[in-house]
Structure formats: C-alpha cells, structure tokens
PDB file of C-alpha atoms in Angstrom:
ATOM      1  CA  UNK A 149       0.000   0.000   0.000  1.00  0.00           C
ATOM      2  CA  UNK A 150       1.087   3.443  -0.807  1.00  0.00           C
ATOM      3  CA  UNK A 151       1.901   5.701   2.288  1.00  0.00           C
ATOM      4  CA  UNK A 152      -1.393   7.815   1.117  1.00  0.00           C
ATOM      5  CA  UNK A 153      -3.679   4.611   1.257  1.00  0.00           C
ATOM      6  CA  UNK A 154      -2.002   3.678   4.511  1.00  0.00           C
ATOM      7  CA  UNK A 155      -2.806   7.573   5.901  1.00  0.00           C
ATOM      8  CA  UNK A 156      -6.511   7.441   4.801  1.00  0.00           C
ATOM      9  CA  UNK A 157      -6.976   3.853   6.123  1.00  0.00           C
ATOM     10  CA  UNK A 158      -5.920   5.108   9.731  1.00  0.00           C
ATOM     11  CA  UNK A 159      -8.194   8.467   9.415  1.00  0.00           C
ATOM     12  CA  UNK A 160      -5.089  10.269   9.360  1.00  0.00           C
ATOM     13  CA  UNK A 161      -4.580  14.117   7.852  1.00  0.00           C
ATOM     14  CA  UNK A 162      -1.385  14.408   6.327  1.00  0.00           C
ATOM     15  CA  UNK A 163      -0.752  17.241   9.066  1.00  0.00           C
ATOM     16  CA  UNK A 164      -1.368  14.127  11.750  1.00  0.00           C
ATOM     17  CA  UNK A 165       1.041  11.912   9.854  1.00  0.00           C
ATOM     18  CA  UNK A 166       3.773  14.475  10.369  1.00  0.00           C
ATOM     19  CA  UNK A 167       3.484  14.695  13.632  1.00  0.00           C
ATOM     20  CA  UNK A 168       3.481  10.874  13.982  1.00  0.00           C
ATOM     21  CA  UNK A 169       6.269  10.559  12.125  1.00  0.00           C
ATOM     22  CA  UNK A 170       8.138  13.864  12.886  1.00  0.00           C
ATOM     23  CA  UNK A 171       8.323  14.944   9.450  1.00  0.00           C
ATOM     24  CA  UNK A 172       7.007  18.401   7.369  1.00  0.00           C
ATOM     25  CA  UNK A 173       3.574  18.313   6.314  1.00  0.00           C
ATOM     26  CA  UNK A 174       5.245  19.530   3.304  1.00  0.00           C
ATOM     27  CA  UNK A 175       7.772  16.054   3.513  1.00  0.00           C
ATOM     28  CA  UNK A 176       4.616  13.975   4.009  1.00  0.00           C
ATOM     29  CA  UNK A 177       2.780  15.779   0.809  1.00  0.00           C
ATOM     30  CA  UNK A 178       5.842  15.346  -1.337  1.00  0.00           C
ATOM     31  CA  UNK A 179       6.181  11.597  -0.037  1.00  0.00           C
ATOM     32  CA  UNK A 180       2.592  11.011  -1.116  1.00  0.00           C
ATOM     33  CA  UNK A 181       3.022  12.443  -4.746  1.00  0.00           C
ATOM     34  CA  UNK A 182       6.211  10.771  -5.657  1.00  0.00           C
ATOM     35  CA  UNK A 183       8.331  14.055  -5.610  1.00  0.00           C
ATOM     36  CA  UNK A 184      10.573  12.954  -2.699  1.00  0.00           C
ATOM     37  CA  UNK A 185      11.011   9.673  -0.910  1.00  0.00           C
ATOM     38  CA  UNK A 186      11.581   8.804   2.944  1.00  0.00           C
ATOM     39  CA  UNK A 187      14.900   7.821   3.880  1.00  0.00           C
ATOM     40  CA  UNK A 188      15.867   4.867   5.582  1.00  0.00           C
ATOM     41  CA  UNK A 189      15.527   6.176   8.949  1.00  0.00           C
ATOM     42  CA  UNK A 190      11.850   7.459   8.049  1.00  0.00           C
ATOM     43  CA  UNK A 191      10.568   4.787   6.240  1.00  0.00           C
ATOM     44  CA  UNK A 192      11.694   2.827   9.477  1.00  0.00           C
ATOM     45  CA  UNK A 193       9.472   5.056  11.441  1.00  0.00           C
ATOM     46  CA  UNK A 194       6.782   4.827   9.057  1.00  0.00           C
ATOM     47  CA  UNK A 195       6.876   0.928   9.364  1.00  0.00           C
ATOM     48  CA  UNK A 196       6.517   1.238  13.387  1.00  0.00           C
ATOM     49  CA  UNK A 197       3.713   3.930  12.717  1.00  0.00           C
ATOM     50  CA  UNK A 198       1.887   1.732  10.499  1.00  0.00           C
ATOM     51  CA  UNK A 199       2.617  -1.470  12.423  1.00  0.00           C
ATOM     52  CA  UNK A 200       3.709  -3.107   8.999  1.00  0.00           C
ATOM     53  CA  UNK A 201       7.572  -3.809   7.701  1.00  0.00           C
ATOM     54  CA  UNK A 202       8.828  -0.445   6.058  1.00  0.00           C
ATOM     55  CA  UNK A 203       9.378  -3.244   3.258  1.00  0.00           C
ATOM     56  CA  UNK A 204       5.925  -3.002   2.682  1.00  0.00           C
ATOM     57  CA  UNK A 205       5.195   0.597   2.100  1.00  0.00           C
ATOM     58  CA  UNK A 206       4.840   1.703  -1.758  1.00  0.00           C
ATOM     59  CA  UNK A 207       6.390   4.767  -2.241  1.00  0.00           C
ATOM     60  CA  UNK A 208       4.628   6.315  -4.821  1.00  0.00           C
ATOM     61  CA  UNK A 209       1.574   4.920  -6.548  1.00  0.00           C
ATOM     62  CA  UNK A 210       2.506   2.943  -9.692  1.00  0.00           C
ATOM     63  CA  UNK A 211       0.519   5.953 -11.786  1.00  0.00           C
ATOM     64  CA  UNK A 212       3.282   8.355 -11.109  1.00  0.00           C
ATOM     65  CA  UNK A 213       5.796   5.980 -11.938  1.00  0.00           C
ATOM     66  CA  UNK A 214       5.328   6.198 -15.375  1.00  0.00           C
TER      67      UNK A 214
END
C-alpha cells in the first residue's frame, strides 16, 4: 500500500502523519506524490507507525511511476 492509502486507512490528515512521524507536512505531501522519498531512517518510522515492515510501504503509486 502506498503511504497515502495507509494515511486514509488510519483516518489520518497528512498534518497528523507528520506529527506521527516527525516529518514536514510539506515532507509527508511530497512523499505522497512521488516528488521525494523517505529515507531509511523514516521509512523505518513509518513501518513502526503503520505497524507493517517499512518493506511493505509503496512509495509512490505505480501511476506516477510512469
């Protein structure tokens, strides 16, 4: 699942993601649109935050891949 999927699934804003995380609403919009991805340490946190393996986490849905 993309980190936006994951976000809406828990009811989260993207403003209540960054605080979870401790991240930039700005980070957390640019991490959901493919412009700029987490980095290891992040994506770690985003696994705990999520309760899933940071393995897990799509980092930009496969439409802006292309």
């Amino acid at each position: 699942m993309t980190i936006r999927e994951l976000r809406e699934e828990h009811g989260w804003s993207q403003a209540q993601l960054a605080d979870r995380v401790g991240v930039s609403l700005k980070t957390v919009d640019h991490w959901e649109r493919g412009l700029l991805q987490p980095d290891d340490e992040q994506l770690k946190v985003l696994g705990d935050v999520f309760h899933l393996p940071g393995e897990e986490i799509v980092l930009q849905d496969p439409i802006e891949q292309e």
